[in-house]
Coordinates of N, CA and C in Angstrom, one line a residue:
X1 N 15.8 -19.7 -38.0 CA 15.5 -19.9 -36.6 C 16.7 -20.3 -35.8
X2 N 17.0 -19.7 -34.7 CA 18.2 -20.0 -33.9 C 18.1 -21.3 -33.2
X3 N 19.2 -22.0 -33.1 CA 19.2 -23.3 -32.5 C 18.9 -23.1 -31.0
X4 N 18.0 -24.0 -30.5 CA 17.6 -23.9 -29.1 C 18.7 -24.6 -28.2
X5 N 19.1 -23.9 -27.2 CA 20.1 -24.4 -26.3 C 19.4 -24.8 -25.0
X6 N 19.7 -26.0 -24.5 CA 19.0 -26.6 -23.3 C 20.0 -26.8 -22.2
X7 N 21.2 -26.2 -22.3 CA 22.2 -26.4 -21.3 C 22.0 -25.6 -20.0
X8 N 21.5 -24.4 -20.2 CA 21.2 -23.5 -19.1 C 19.8 -23.0 -19.1
X9 N 19.3 -22.7 -18.0 CA 18.0 -22.1 -17.8 C 18.3 -20.7 -17.4
X10 N 17.7 -19.7 -18.1 CA 17.9 -18.3 -17.6 C 16.7 -17.9 -16.7
X11 N 17.0 -17.5 -15.5 CA 16.0 -17.1 -14.5 C 16.0 -15.6 -14.5
X12 N 14.9 -15.0 -14.8 CA 14.9 -13.5 -14.9 C 13.8 -13.0 -13.9
X13 N 14.2 -11.9 -13.3 CA 13.3 -11.1 -12.4 C 13.5 -9.7 -12.7
X14 N 12.4 -9.0 -13.0 CA 12.5 -7.5 -13.2 C 11.9 -6.7 -12.1
X15 N 12.5 -5.5 -11.9 CA 11.8 -4.5 -11.1 C 11.5 -3.4 -12.0
X16 N 10.4 -2.7 -11.7 CA 9.9 -1.6 -12.6 C 9.5 -0.4 -11.7
X17 N 9.4 0.7 -12.4 CA 8.9 1.9 -11.7 C 7.5 1.6 -11.2
X18 N 7.3 2.1 -9.9 CA 6.0 1.8 -9.3 C 5.6 2.9 -8.4
X19 N 4.4 3.0 -8.0 CA 3.9 4.0 -7.1 C 2.9 3.5 -6.1
X20 N 2.7 4.1 -5.0 CA 1.8 3.7 -4.0 C 0.5 4.5 -4.3
X21 N -0.2 4.0 -5.3 CA -1.4 4.6 -5.8 C -1.4 4.6 -7.4
X22 N -2.2 5.5 -8.0 CA -2.3 5.5 -9.4 C -1.0 5.9 -10.1
X23 N -0.8 5.5 -11.3 CA 0.4 6.0 -12.1 C 0.2 7.5 -12.3
X24 N 1.2 8.3 -12.0 CA 1.1 9.7 -12.3 C 0.9 10.0 -13.8
X25 N 0.1 11.1 -14.1 CA -0.1 11.5 -15.4 C 1.2 11.6 -16.2
X26 N 1.2 11.1 -17.4 CA 2.4 11.2 -18.3 C 3.5 10.2 -18.0
X27 N 3.3 9.3 -17.1 CA 4.3 8.3 -16.8 C 3.7 6.9 -17.1
X28 N 4.6 5.9 -17.2 CA 4.2 4.5 -17.3 C 5.2 3.7 -16.6
X29 N 4.7 2.5 -16.2 CA 5.7 1.6 -15.5 C 6.7 1.1 -16.5
X30 N 8.0 1.2 -16.1 CA 9.1 0.8 -17.0 C 10.1 -0.1 -16.2
X31 N 10.7 -1.0 -16.8 CA 11.7 -1.9 -16.2 C 12.9 -1.0 -15.8
X32 N 13.3 -1.2 -14.6 CA 14.5 -0.4 -14.1 C 15.6 -1.4 -13.7
X33 N 15.3 -2.7 -13.5 CA 16.4 -3.6 -13.2 C 16.0 -5.0 -13.8
X34 N 17.0 -5.6 -14.4 CA 16.8 -7.0 -14.9 C 17.8 -7.9 -14.2
X35 N 17.3 -8.8 -13.4 CA 18.1 -9.7 -12.7 C 18.1 -11.0 -13.5
X36 N 19.3 -11.6 -13.6 CA 19.5 -12.8 -14.4 C 20.3 -13.8 -13.6
X37 N 19.8 -15.0 -13.4 CA 20.6 -16.1 -12.8 C 20.6 -17.2 -13.8
X38 N 21.8 -17.8 -13.9 CA 21.9 -19.0 -14.8 C 21.9 -20.2 -14.0
X39 N 21.1 -21.2 -14.4 CA 21.0 -22.5 -13.7 C 21.4 -23.6 -14.7
X40 N 22.3 -24.4 -14.2 CA 22.7 -25.6 -15.0 C 21.6 -26.6 -15.0
X41 N 21.1 -26.9 -16.2 CA 19.9 -27.8 -16.3 C 20.3 -29.2 -15.9
X42 N 21.5 -29.7 -16.1 CA 21.9 -31.1 -15.8 C 22.0 -31.3 -14.3
X43 N 22.6 -30.3 -13.6 CA 22.9 -30.5 -12.2 C 21.9 -29.8 -11.3
X44 N 21.1 -28.8 -11.8 CA 20.2 -28.0 -11.0 C 21.0 -27.0 -10.1
X45 N 22.2 -26.8 -10.4 CA 23.0 -25.9 -9.6 C 23.0 -24.5 -10.2
X46 N 23.0 -23.5 -9.4 CA 23.1 -22.1 -9.9 C 24.5 -21.8 -10.2
X47 N 24.7 -21.1 -11.3 CA 26.1 -20.8 -11.8 C 26.5 -19.4 -11.5
X48 N 25.7 -18.4 -11.9 CA 26.1 -17.1 -11.6 C 24.8 -16.2 -11.7
X49 N 25.0 -14.9 -11.3 CA 23.9 -13.9 -11.4 C 24.5 -12.6 -11.8
X50 N 23.6 -11.9 -12.5 CA 23.9 -10.6 -13.0 C 22.7 -9.6 -12.8
X51 N 23.0 -8.4 -12.7 CA 22.0 -7.4 -12.6 C 22.2 -6.3 -13.6
X52 N 21.2 -6.0 -14.4 CA 21.3 -4.9 -15.4 C 20.4 -3.8 -14.9
X53 N 21.0 -2.6 -14.6 CA 20.1 -1.5 -14.3 C 19.7 -0.9 -15.7
X54 N 18.4 -0.4 -15.7 CA 17.9 0.2 -16.9 C 17.4 1.6 -16.6
X55 N 17.7 2.5 -17.5 CA 17.3 3.9 -17.3 C 15.9 4.1 -17.9
X56 N 15.0 4.5 -17.1 CA 13.6 4.8 -17.6 C 13.6 6.1 -18.4
X57 N 12.7 6.1 -19.4 CA 12.6 7.3 -20.2 C 11.2 8.0 -20.0
X58 N 10.2 7.3 -19.5 CA 8.9 7.8 -19.4 C 8.3 7.7 -18.0
X59 N 9.2 7.6 -17.0 CA 8.8 7.6 -15.6 C 10.0 7.9 -14.8
X60 N 9.7 8.2 -13.5 CA 10.8 8.4 -12.5 C 10.6 7.4 -11.4
X61 N 11.7 7.2 -10.6 CA 11.6 6.3 -9.5 C 11.0 7.0 -8.3
X62 N 9.9 6.6 -7.8 CA 9.2 7.2 -6.7 C 9.8 6.8 -5.4
X63 N 9.5 7.5 -4.3 CA 10.0 7.2 -3.0 C 9.5 5.8 -2.6
X64 N 8.2 5.5 -3.0 CA 7.7 4.2 -2.7 C 8.5 3.1 -3.4
X65 N 8.9 3.3 -4.7 CA 9.7 2.4 -5.4 C 11.0 2.2 -4.8
X66 N 11.6 3.2 -4.3 CA 12.9 3.1 -3.7 C 12.8 2.3 -2.4
X67 N 11.7 2.6 -1.6 CA 11.5 1.8 -0.4 C 11.3 0.3 -0.7
X68 N 10.6 0.0 -1.7 CA 10.4 -1.4 -2.1 C 11.6 -2.1 -2.6
X69 N 12.4 -1.4 -3.5 CA 13.5 -2.1 -4.3 C 14.9 -1.7 -3.8
X70 N 15.0 -0.6 -3.1 CA 16.2 0.1 -2.7 C 16.9 0.9 -3.9
X71 N 16.3 0.8 -5.1 CA 16.8 1.5 -6.2 C 16.4 3.0 -6.2
X72 N 17.3 3.9 -6.5 CA 17.0 5.3 -6.5 C 17.1 5.8 -8.0
X73 N 16.6 7.0 -8.2 CA 16.7 7.6 -9.5 C 18.1 7.7 -10.0
X74 N 19.0 8.1 -9.0 CA 20.4 8.2 -9.4 C 21.0 6.8 -9.8
X75 N 20.6 5.8 -9.1 CA 21.1 4.4 -9.5 C 20.7 4.1 -11.0
X76 N 19.5 4.3 -11.3 CA 19.0 3.9 -12.7 C 19.4 4.9 -13.7
X77 N 19.7 6.2 -13.3 CA 20.2 7.1 -14.3 C 21.5 6.7 -15.0
X78 N 22.3 5.9 -14.3 CA 23.5 5.4 -14.9 C 23.3 4.1 -15.6
X79 N 22.1 3.6 -15.7 CA 21.8 2.3 -16.3 C 21.9 2.3 -17.8
X80 N 21.6 1.1 -18.4 CA 21.5 0.9 -19.8 C 20.2 1.5 -20.3
X81 N 20.2 1.8 -21.6 CA 18.9 2.0 -22.2 C 18.1 0.6 -22.3
X82 N 16.8 0.7 -22.4 CA 16.1 -0.6 -22.4 C 16.5 -1.4 -23.7
X83 N 16.7 -0.7 -24.8 CA 17.1 -1.4 -26.0 C 18.5 -2.0 -25.9
X84 N 19.4 -1.3 -25.2 CA 20.7 -1.9 -25.0 C 20.7 -3.1 -24.1
X85 N 19.8 -3.0 -23.0 CA 19.7 -4.2 -22.1 C 19.1 -5.4 -22.8
X86 N 18.1 -5.2 -23.7 CA 17.6 -6.3 -24.4 C 18.6 -6.9 -25.4
X87 N 19.4 -6.0 -26.0 CA 20.5 -6.5 -26.9 C 21.5 -7.4 -26.1
X88 N 21.8 -6.9 -24.9 CA 22.7 -7.7 -24.0 C 22.2 -9.1 -23.7
X89 N 20.9 -9.1 -23.4 CA 20.2 -10.4 -23.2 C 20.4 -11.4 -24.3
X90 N 20.3 -10.8 -25.5 CA 20.4 -11.7 -26.7 C 21.9 -12.1 -27.0
X91 N 22.8 -11.1 -26.9 CA 24.2 -11.4 -27.2 C 25.0 -12.1 -26.1
X92 N 24.9 -11.6 -24.9 CA 25.6 -12.1 -23.8 C 25.0 -13.4 -23.2
X93 N 23.7 -13.5 -23.1 CA 23.0 -14.6 -22.5 C 22.3 -15.5 -23.4
X94 N 22.3 -15.2 -24.7 CA 21.6 -16.0 -25.7 C 20.2 -16.3 -25.3
X95 N 19.5 -15.2 -24.8 CA 18.2 -15.3 -24.3 C 17.2 -15.8 -25.4
X96 N 17.4 -15.5 -26.6 CA 16.5 -15.9 -27.7 C 16.7 -17.4 -28.0
X97 N 17.7 -18.0 -27.5 CA 17.9 -19.4 -27.8 C 17.7 -20.3 -26.6
X98 N 17.5 -19.7 -25.4 CA 17.4 -20.5 -24.2 C 16.0 -20.4 -23.6
X99 N 15.6 -21.5 -22.9 CA 14.4 -21.4 -22.1 C 14.7 -20.4 -21.0
X100 N 13.7 -19.6 -20.7 CA 13.8 -18.7 -19.6 C 12.6 -18.8 -18.6
X101 N 12.9 -18.5 -17.4 CA 11.8 -18.6 -16.4 C 11.7 -17.4 -15.6
X102 N 10.5 -17.2 -15.0 CA 10.3 -16.1 -14.1 C 9.2 -16.5 -13.1
X103 N 9.1 -15.8 -12.0 CA 8.1 -16.2 -11.0 C 6.8 -15.6 -11.3
X104 N 6.0 -16.3 -12.1 CA 4.7 -15.8 -12.5 C 4.8 -15.3 -14.0
X105 N 3.8 -14.5 -14.4 CA 3.8 -14.0 -15.7 C 4.2 -12.5 -15.8
X106 N 4.3 -11.8 -14.7 CA 4.5 -10.4 -14.7 C 5.8 -10.0 -15.5
X107 N 6.8 -10.7 -15.3 CA 8.1 -10.3 -16.0 C 8.0 -10.5 -17.5
X108 N 7.4 -11.6 -17.9 CA 7.2 -11.8 -19.4 C 6.3 -10.7 -19.9
X109 N 5.2 -10.4 -19.3 CA 4.3 -9.3 -19.7 C 4.9 -8.0 -19.7
X110 N 5.8 -7.7 -18.7 CA 6.5 -6.4 -18.7 C 7.4 -6.2 -19.9
X111 N 8.1 -7.3 -20.2 CA 9.0 -7.2 -21.4 C 8.1 -7.0 -22.7
X112 N 7.1 -7.8 -22.8 CA 6.2 -7.6 -24.0 C 5.7 -6.2 -24.1
X113 N 5.2 -5.7 -23.0 CA 4.6 -4.3 -23.1 C 5.7 -3.3 -23.4
X114 N 6.8 -3.3 -22.8 CA 7.8 -2.3 -23.0 C 8.4 -2.5 -24.4
X115 N 8.6 -3.7 -24.8 CA 9.2 -3.9 -26.2 C 8.2 -3.3 -27.2
X116 N 6.9 -3.5 -27.0 CA 5.9 -3.0 -28.0 C 5.9 -1.4 -27.9
X117 N 5.9 -0.9 -26.7 CA 5.8 0.6 -26.5 C 7.1 1.3 -27.1
X118 N 8.2 0.6 -27.0 CA 9.5 1.3 -27.5 C 10.0 0.8 -28.8
X119 N 9.3 -0.1 -29.4 CA 9.7 -0.7 -30.7 C 11.0 -1.4 -30.6
X120 N 11.2 -2.1 -29.5 CA 12.5 -2.8 -29.3 C 12.2 -4.3 -29.5
X121 N 13.1 -5.0 -30.3 CA 12.8 -6.5 -30.5 C 12.8 -7.2 -29.2
X122 N 11.8 -8.1 -29.0 CA 11.7 -8.9 -27.9 C 12.9 -9.8 -27.7
X123 N 13.6 -9.8 -26.6 CA 14.9 -10.4 -26.5 C 14.9 -11.9 -26.3
X124 N 13.7 -12.5 -26.0 CA 13.6 -13.9 -25.6 C 13.0 -14.7 -26.7
X125 N 13.3 -16.0 -26.7 CA 12.6 -16.9 -27.6 C 11.2 -17.2 -27.0
X126 N 10.5 -18.2 -27.6 CA 9.1 -18.5 -27.3 C 9.0 -19.3 -26.0
X127 N 10.1 -19.9 -25.5 CA 10.0 -20.8 -24.4 C 10.1 -20.1 -23.0
X128 N 9.0 -19.7 -22.5 CA 9.0 -19.1 -21.1 C 8.4 -20.1 -20.1
X129 N 9.0 -20.3 -19.0 CA 8.6 -21.2 -18.0 C 8.1 -20.4 -16.8
X130 N 6.8 -20.6 -16.4 CA 6.3 -20.0 -15.2 C 6.7 -20.8 -14.0
X131 N 7.7 -20.3 -13.3 CA 8.3 -21.1 -12.2 C 7.4 -21.1 -11.0
X132 N 6.5 -20.2 -10.8 CA 5.5 -20.1 -9.7 C 4.6 -21.3 -9.9
X133 N 4.0 -21.5 -11.1 CA 3.1 -22.6 -11.3 C 3.8 -23.9 -11.3
X134 N 5.0 -24.0 -11.9 CA 5.8 -25.3 -11.8 C 6.1 -25.7 -10.4
X135 N 6.6 -24.8 -9.6 CA 6.9 -25.1 -8.2 C 5.6 -25.7 -7.5
X136 N 4.5 -25.0 -7.7 CA 3.3 -25.4 -7.0 C 2.8 -26.8 -7.5
X137 N 2.9 -27.1 -8.7 CA 2.6 -28.4 -9.3 C 3.5 -29.5 -8.8
X138 N 4.8 -29.2 -8.8 CA 5.8 -30.2 -8.4 C 5.7 -30.6 -6.9
X139 N 5.2 -29.6 -6.1 CA 5.0 -29.9 -4.7 C 3.6 -30.2 -4.3
X140 N 2.7 -30.4 -5.3 CA 1.3 -30.7 -5.0 C 0.6 -29.7 -4.1
X141 N 0.9 -28.5 -4.3 CA 0.3 -27.4 -3.5 C -1.1 -27.1 -4.1
X142 N -2.0 -26.6 -3.2 CA -3.3 -26.3 -3.7 C -3.5 -24.8 -4.2
X143 N -2.4 -24.1 -4.0 CA -2.3 -22.7 -4.5 C -0.9 -22.3 -4.8
X144 N -0.7 -21.3 -5.6 CA 0.6 -20.8 -5.9 C 1.1 -19.9 -4.8
X145 N 2.4 -20.0 -4.5 CA 3.0 -19.2 -3.4 C 3.8 -18.1 -4.0
X146 N 3.9 -17.0 -3.3 CA 4.9 -16.0 -3.6 C 6.3 -16.5 -3.5
X147 N 7.2 -15.8 -4.0 CA 8.6 -16.3 -4.0 C 9.1 -16.5 -2.5
X148 N 8.9 -15.5 -1.7 CA 9.3 -15.7 -0.3 C 8.6 -16.8 0.4
X149 N 7.3 -17.0 0.1 CA 6.6 -18.1 0.7 C 7.1 -19.5 0.2
X150 N 7.5 -19.5 -1.1 CA 8.0 -20.8 -1.6 C 9.4 -21.1 -1.0
X151 N 10.2 -20.0 -0.8 CA 11.5 -20.3 -0.1 C 11.3 -20.8 1.3
X152 N 10.4 -20.3 2.0 CA 10.1 -20.8 3.3 C 9.6 -22.3 3.2
X153 N 8.7 -22.5 2.3 CA 8.2 -23.9 2.1 C 9.3 -24.9 1.8
X154 N 10.3 -24.4 1.0 CA 11.4 -25.3 0.6 C 12.5 -25.3 1.7
X155 N 12.4 -24.5 2.8 CA 13.4 -24.5 3.8 C 14.7 -23.8 3.4
X156 N 14.5 -22.8 2.4 CA 15.7 -22.1 1.9 C 15.6 -20.7 2.5
X157 N 16.8 -20.1 2.7 CA 16.8 -18.7 3.1 C 16.6 -17.8 2.0
X158 N 16.1 -16.6 2.3 CA 16.0 -15.5 1.2 C 17.4 -14.9 1.2
X159 N 18.0 -15.1 0.1 CA 19.4 -14.6 -0.1 C 19.4 -13.2 -0.7
X160 N 19.9 -12.2 0.0 CA 19.9 -10.9 -0.5 C 18.7 -10.0 -0.1
X161 N 18.4 -9.1 -1.0 CA 17.3 -8.2 -0.7 C 16.1 -8.5 -1.6
X162 N 15.0 -8.8 -0.9 CA 13.7 -9.1 -1.6 C 13.3 -7.8 -2.4
X163 N 12.9 -8.0 -3.7 CA 12.5 -7.0 -4.6 C 13.7 -6.3 -5.2
X164 N 14.8 -6.9 -5.2 CA 16.0 -6.6 -6.1 C 16.0 -7.7 -7.1
X165 N 16.0 -7.3 -8.4 CA 15.9 -8.3 -9.4 C 17.0 -9.3 -9.4
X166 N 18.3 -8.9 -9.2 CA 19.4 -9.8 -9.2 C 19.3 -10.8 -8.0
X167 N 18.8 -10.4 -6.9 CA 18.7 -11.3 -5.7 C 17.5 -12.2 -5.9
X168 N 16.3 -11.7 -6.4 CA 15.2 -12.5 -6.6 C 15.4 -13.6 -7.6
X169 N 16.1 -13.2 -8.7 CA 16.4 -14.2 -9.8 C 17.3 -15.3 -9.2
X170 N 18.2 -15.0 -8.3 CA 19.1 -16.0 -7.7 C 18.2 -16.9 -6.8
X171 N 17.3 -16.3 -6.0 CA 16.4 -17.1 -5.2 C 15.5 -18.0 -5.9
X172 N 14.9 -17.5 -7.0 CA 14.1 -18.3 -7.9 C 14.8 -19.5 -8.5
X173 N 16.1 -19.2 -8.9 CA 16.9 -20.3 -9.4 C 17.2 -21.4 -8.4
X174 N 17.3 -21.0 -7.1 CA 17.4 -22.0 -6.1 C 16.2 -22.9 -6.0
X175 N 15.0 -22.3 -6.1 CA 13.8 -23.1 -6.1 C 13.7 -24.0 -7.3
X176 N 14.0 -23.5 -8.5 CA 13.9 -24.3 -9.7 C 15.0 -25.4 -9.7
X177 N 16.2 -25.1 -9.1 CA 17.2 -26.1 -9.0 C 16.7 -27.3 -8.2
X178 N 16.0 -27.0 -7.1 CA 15.4 -28.1 -6.3 C 14.4 -28.9 -7.0
X179 N 13.6 -28.3 -7.8 CA 12.6 -29.0 -8.7 C 13.3 -29.9 -9.7
X180 N 14.4 -29.3 -10.3 CA 15.1 -30.1 -11.3 C 15.8 -31.3 -10.7
X181 N 16.4 -31.1 -9.5 CA 17.1 -32.2 -8.9 C 16.1 -33.3 -8.4
X182 N 15.0 -32.9 -7.9 CA 14.0 -33.8 -7.4 C 13.4 -34.6 -8.6
X183 N 13.4 -34.1 -9.8 CA 12.9 -34.8 -10.9 C 13.9 -35.9 -11.5
X184 N 15.1 -35.9 -10.9 CA 16.1 -36.8 -11.4 C 16.6 -37.6 -10.2
X185 N 16.1 -38.7 -9.9 CA 16.5 -39.5 -8.7 C 18.0 -39.8 -8.6
X186 N 18.7 -39.9 -9.7 CA 20.1 -40.2 -9.7 C 21.0 -39.0 -9.5
X187 N 20.4 -37.8 -9.5 CA 21.2 -36.6 -9.3 C 21.5 -36.4 -7.9
X188 N 22.7 -36.0 -7.5 CA 23.1 -35.7 -6.1 C 22.2 -34.6 -5.6
X189 N 21.7 -34.7 -4.4 CA 20.8 -33.8 -3.8 C 21.6 -32.7 -3.0
X190 N 22.0 -31.7 -3.7 CA 22.8 -30.6 -3.1 C 21.9 -29.4 -3.3
X191 N 22.2 -28.4 -2.5 CA 21.5 -27.1 -2.7 C 22.5 -26.1 -3.2
X192 N 22.1 -25.6 -4.4 CA 23.0 -24.7 -5.1 C 23.0 -23.3 -4.8

C-alpha cells in the first residue's frame, strides 16, 4: 500500500462529452478534460493548476458540449488517451497517495465508470472528499450549492470559464482553501 501524503489536496474537475437530449446511439459520455488544482493543506493556499485534454474514443464532441465547455472536437483530438491521462495522475500528481476532492460525486463516478469500461486502473486512492457537501456543512447551509452559487456565497469571483475543468478545479480549490483556513484560527486569513 502506498504511503498516504497529506501535504496537498488534489482538486479535480472533469468535463465530459454531453448532448442536449439523449446520448446518440453507439456513443457514451467520456471524459474530455481533467482539471487539477493543487491546494496546500497547511496554508489553504492554491499552488497551481493543470488541464489535461483527453481524446474520446466512443463519442464525439457535440455542438451543445462545445457551447457549454468551449472545447471542440479538434481540441480533444490532440489530447491524451484516457489511460495515459490516468497514468499521469498517478505519476505526476501522486493521485493514488493523496486525498482528492471534487464538487459533488459526478467526477468520482465518471472516473469509476470510464476506468471500468476501458479496463484502465483507477488513478486515485480511496480518499475522496465531496467538496460540495463539506462546503455546505462548514457554512451551516440547509442545501448544497452549485459551484458558482458557492463562489457567490463566499464573495469570490468566478475565475476563468465556467465548465472548463482547469478553471472549475481552481475555483473549487479557492472554496476549499477558505474552509481549511476557517478551521484553523491561527492561520492567516488570506484568499489564495
